[in-house]
Short mmCIF file of C-alpha atoms in Angstrom, two decimals:
data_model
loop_
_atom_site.label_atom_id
_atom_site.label_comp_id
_atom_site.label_asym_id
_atom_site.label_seq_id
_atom_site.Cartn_x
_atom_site.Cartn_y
_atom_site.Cartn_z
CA UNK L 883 -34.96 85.68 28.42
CA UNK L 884 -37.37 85.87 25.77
CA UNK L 885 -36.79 88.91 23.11
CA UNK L 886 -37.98 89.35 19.44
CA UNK L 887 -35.99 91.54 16.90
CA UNK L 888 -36.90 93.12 13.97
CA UNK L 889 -34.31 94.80 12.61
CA UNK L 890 -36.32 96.39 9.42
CA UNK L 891 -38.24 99.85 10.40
CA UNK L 892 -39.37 100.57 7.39
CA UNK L 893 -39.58 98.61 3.80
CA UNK L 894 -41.11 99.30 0.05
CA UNK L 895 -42.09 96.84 -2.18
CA UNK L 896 -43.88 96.91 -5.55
CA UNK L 897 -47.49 95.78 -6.12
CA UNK L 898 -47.73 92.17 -7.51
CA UNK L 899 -43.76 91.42 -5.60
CA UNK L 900 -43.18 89.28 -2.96
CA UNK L 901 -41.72 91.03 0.48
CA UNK L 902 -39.89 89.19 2.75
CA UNK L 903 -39.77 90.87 6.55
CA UNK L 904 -37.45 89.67 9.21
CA UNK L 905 -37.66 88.49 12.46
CA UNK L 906 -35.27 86.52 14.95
CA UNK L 907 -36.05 85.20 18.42
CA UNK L 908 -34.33 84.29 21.58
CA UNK L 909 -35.69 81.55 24.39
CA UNK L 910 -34.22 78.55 25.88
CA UNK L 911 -37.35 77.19 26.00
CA UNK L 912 -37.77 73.90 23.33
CA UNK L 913 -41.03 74.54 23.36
CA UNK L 914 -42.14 77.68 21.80
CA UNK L 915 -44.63 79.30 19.51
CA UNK L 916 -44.34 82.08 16.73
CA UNK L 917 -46.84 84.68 15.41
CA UNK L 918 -47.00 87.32 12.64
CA UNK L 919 -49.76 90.25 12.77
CA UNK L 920 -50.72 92.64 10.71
CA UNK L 921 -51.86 96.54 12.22
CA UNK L 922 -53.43 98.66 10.05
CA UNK L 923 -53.55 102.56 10.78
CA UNK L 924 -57.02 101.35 12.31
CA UNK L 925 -54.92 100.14 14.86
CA UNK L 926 -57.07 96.68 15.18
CA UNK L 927 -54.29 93.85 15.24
CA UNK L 928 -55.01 90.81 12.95
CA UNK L 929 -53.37 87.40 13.32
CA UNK L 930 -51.70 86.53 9.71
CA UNK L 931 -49.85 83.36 10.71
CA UNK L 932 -48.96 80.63 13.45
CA UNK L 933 -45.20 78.57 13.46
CA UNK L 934 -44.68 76.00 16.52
CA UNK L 935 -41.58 74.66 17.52
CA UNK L 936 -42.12 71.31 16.90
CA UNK L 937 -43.77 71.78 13.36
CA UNK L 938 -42.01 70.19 10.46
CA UNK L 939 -42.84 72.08 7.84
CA UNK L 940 -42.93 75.69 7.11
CA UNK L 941 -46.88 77.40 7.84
CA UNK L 942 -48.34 78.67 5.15
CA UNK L 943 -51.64 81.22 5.26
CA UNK L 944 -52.87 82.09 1.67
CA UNK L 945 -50.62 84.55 0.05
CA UNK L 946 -48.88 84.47 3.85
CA UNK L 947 -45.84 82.11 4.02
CA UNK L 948 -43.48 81.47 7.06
CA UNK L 949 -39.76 81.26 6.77
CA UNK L 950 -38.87 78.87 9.74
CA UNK L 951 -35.34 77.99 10.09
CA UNK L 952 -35.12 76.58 14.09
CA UNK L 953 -31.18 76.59 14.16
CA UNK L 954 -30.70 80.53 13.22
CA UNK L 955 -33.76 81.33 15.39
CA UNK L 956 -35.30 83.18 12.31
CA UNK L 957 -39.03 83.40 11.65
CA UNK L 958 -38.90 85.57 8.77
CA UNK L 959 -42.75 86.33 7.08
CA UNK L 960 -43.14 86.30 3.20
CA UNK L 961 -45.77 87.73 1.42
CA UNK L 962 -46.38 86.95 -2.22
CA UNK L 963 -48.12 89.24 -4.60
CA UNK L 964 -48.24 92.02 -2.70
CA UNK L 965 -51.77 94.24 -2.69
CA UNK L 966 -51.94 97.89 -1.95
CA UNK L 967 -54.00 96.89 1.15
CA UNK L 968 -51.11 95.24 2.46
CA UNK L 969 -49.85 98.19 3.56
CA UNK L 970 -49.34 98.42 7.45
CA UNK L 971 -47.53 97.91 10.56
CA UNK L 972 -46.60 93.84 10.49
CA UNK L 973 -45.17 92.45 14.48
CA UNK L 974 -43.99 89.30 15.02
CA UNK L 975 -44.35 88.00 18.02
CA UNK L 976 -43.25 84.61 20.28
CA UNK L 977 -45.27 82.75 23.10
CA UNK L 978 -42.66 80.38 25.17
CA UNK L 979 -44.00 76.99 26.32
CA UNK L 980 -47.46 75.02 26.47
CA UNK L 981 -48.07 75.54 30.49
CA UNK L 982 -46.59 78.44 31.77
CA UNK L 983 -46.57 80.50 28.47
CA UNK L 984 -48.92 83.08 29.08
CA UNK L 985 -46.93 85.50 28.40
CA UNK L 986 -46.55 86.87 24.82
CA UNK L 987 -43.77 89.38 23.69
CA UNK L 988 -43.86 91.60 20.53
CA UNK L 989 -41.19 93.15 17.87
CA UNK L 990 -40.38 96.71 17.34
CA UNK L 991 -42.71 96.02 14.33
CA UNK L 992 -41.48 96.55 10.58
CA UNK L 993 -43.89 99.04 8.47
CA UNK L 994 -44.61 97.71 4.65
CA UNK L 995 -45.09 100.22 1.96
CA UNK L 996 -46.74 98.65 -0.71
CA UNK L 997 -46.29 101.06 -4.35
CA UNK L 998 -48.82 100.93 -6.54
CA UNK K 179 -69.77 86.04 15.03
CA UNK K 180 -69.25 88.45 17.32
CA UNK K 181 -64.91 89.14 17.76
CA UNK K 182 -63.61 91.08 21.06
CA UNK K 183 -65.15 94.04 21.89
CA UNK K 184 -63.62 96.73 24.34
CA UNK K 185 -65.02 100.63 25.56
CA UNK K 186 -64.63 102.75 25.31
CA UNK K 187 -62.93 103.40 22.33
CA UNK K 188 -61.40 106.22 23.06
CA UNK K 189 -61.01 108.47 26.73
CA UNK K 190 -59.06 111.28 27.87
CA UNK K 191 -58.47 111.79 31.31
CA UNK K 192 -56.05 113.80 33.44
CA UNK K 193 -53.05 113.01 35.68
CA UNK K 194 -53.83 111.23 38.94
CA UNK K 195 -57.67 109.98 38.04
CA UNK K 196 -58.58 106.33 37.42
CA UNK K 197 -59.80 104.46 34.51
CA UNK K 198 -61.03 101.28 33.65
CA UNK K 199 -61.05 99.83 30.61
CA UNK K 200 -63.40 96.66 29.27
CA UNK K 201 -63.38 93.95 27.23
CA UNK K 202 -65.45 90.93 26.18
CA UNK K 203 -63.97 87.81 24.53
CA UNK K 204 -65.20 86.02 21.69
CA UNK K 205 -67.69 83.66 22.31
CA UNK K 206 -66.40 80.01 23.58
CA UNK K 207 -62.74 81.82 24.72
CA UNK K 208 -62.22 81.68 28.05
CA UNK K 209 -58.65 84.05 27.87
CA UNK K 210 -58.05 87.46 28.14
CA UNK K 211 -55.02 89.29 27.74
CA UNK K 212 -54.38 92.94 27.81
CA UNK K 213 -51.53 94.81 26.11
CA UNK K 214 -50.35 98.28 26.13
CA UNK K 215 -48.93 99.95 23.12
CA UNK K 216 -47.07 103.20 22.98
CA UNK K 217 -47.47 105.19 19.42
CA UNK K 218 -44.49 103.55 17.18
CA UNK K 219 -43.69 100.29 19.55
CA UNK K 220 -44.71 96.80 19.50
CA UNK K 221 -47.91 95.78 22.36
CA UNK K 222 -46.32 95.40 25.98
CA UNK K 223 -48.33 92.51 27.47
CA UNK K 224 -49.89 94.01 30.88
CA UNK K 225 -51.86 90.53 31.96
CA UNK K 226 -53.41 87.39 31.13
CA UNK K 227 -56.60 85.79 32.72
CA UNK K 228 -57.78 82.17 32.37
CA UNK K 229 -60.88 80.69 34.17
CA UNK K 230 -61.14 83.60 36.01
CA UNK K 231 -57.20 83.46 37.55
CA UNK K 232 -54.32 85.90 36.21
CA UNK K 233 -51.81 83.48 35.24
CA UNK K 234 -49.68 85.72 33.79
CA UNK K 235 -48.30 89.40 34.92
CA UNK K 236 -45.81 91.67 33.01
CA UNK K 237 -43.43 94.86 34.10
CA UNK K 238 -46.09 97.02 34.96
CA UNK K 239 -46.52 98.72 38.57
CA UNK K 240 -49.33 97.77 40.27
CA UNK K 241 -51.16 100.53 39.73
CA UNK K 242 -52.41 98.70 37.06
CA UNK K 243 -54.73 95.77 37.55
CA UNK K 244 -57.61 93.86 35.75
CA UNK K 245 -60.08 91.50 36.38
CA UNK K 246 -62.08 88.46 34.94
CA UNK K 247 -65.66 87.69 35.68
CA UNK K 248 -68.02 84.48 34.62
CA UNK K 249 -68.64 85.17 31.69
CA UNK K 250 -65.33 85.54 30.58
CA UNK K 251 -65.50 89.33 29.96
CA UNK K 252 -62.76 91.46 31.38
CA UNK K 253 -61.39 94.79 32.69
CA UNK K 254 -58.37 96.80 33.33
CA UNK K 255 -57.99 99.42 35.48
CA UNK K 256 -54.95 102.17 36.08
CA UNK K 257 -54.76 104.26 38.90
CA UNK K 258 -52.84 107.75 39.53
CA UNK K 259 -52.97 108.02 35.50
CA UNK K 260 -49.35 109.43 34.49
CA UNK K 261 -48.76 111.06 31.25
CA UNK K 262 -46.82 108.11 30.23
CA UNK K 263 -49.68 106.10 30.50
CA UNK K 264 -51.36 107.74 27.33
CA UNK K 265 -51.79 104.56 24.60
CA UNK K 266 -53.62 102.29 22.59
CA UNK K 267 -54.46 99.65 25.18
CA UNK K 268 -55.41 96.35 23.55
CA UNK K 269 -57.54 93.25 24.74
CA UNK K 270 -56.99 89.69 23.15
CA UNK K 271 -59.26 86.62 23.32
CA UNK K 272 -58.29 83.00 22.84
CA UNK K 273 -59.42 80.10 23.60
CA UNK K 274 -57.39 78.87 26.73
CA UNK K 275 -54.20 81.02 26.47
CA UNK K 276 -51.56 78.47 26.14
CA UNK K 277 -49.49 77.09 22.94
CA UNK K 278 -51.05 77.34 19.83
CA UNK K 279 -53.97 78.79 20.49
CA UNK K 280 -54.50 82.36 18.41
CA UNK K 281 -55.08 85.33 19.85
CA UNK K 282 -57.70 87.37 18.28
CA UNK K 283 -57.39 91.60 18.92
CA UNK K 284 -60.28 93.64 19.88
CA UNK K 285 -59.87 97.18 18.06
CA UNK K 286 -58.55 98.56 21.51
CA UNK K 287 -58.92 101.80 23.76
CA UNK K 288 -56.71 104.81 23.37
CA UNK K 289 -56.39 106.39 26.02
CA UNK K 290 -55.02 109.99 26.29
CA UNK K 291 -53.50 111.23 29.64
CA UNK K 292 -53.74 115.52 30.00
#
């Protein structure tokens, strides 16, 4: 069955670091797709970054960087430089499959606390 | 361009009434989902429309059920309201639901159960 854990509930990091939040998957499916968003206290979710299976090299959005590794089922989410702004609720989040995926799933969600 | 829009934006009801919810994709989608998120968890996916069709269905009772019309736009509706069905309740748009595709959030509804 499909399930996404994020096993940070909370993390600080100083302005101008790089933050690195964790996220592992399970699916048996081979085919398989793997999203990061970012929620505000607006509450609006925005998409940050997209990881397929089958993609060879690592996605990379901006100051947004994946951290694929297939074999540990990890999908960790890096973000350089961190801004003030980046604080907020940050879900990862896993689509299985290319016909009957429909179905996405969501993480417990890790909040970022960015210190100025 | 326009990105998903839902209303209300916010609506407080009491136990046992109905409510229904709307959303409108972004122009050219033709995929709606809707999610349900409880204050300090991740969204629950609720449904998923393409063309018109659900194609996908999560763990919800069926007093919850939704709709897609031709244009696309969307709506979600809960009968006999329960206290536990007080959340943000979000809408996504993309364009065909499957794989790659993004979804893009509309700022949701947050609904308040009395």
């Amino acid at each position: 069955a499909q399930k996404i854990t994020q096993t940070q509930p909370g993390m600080f990091v100083q302005e101008k670091e790089a933050v690195t939040l964790d996220c592992t998957y399970d699916t048996s499916d081979p085919s398989y797709g793997l999203f990061w968003y970012k929620q505000p206290s607006s509450g609006e979710m925005i998409f940050l970054i997209y990881q397929g299976s089958y993609d060879q090299q690592n996605a990379t959005e901006g100051r947004y960087s994946l951290n694929f590794q297939k074999a540990r089922k990890s999908a960790n989410l890096v973000i350089s430089a961190s801004q003030l702004g980046d604080s907020a609720m940050y879900f990862c989040a896993m689509r299985e499959g290319y016909t009957g995926g429909f179905k996405t799933i969501f993480g417990a969600g890790t909040r970022l606390f960015v210190k100025a | 361009d326009a990105g998903v829009t839902q209303s209300p934006t916010h609506l407080i009801k009491t136990r046992g009434q109905q409510v229904t919810l709307r959303c409108s994709p972004i122009s050219g989608h033709k995929s709606v989902s809707w999610y349900q998120q409880v204050l300090g968890q991740g969204p629950q996916f609720i449904f998923q429309y393409y063309e018109k069709e659900e194609r996908g269905r999560g763990n919800f009772p069926d007093r919850f059920s939704a709709r897609q019309f031709p244009n696309y736009s969307s709506e979600l509706n809960v009968n006999a309201l329960l206290l536990g069905d007080s959340a943000l309740y979000l809408c996504a748009s993309s364009l065909n639901g499957q794989g790659p595709n993004e979804q893009y959030f509309g700022p949701g509804t947050r609904l308040t159960v009395t």
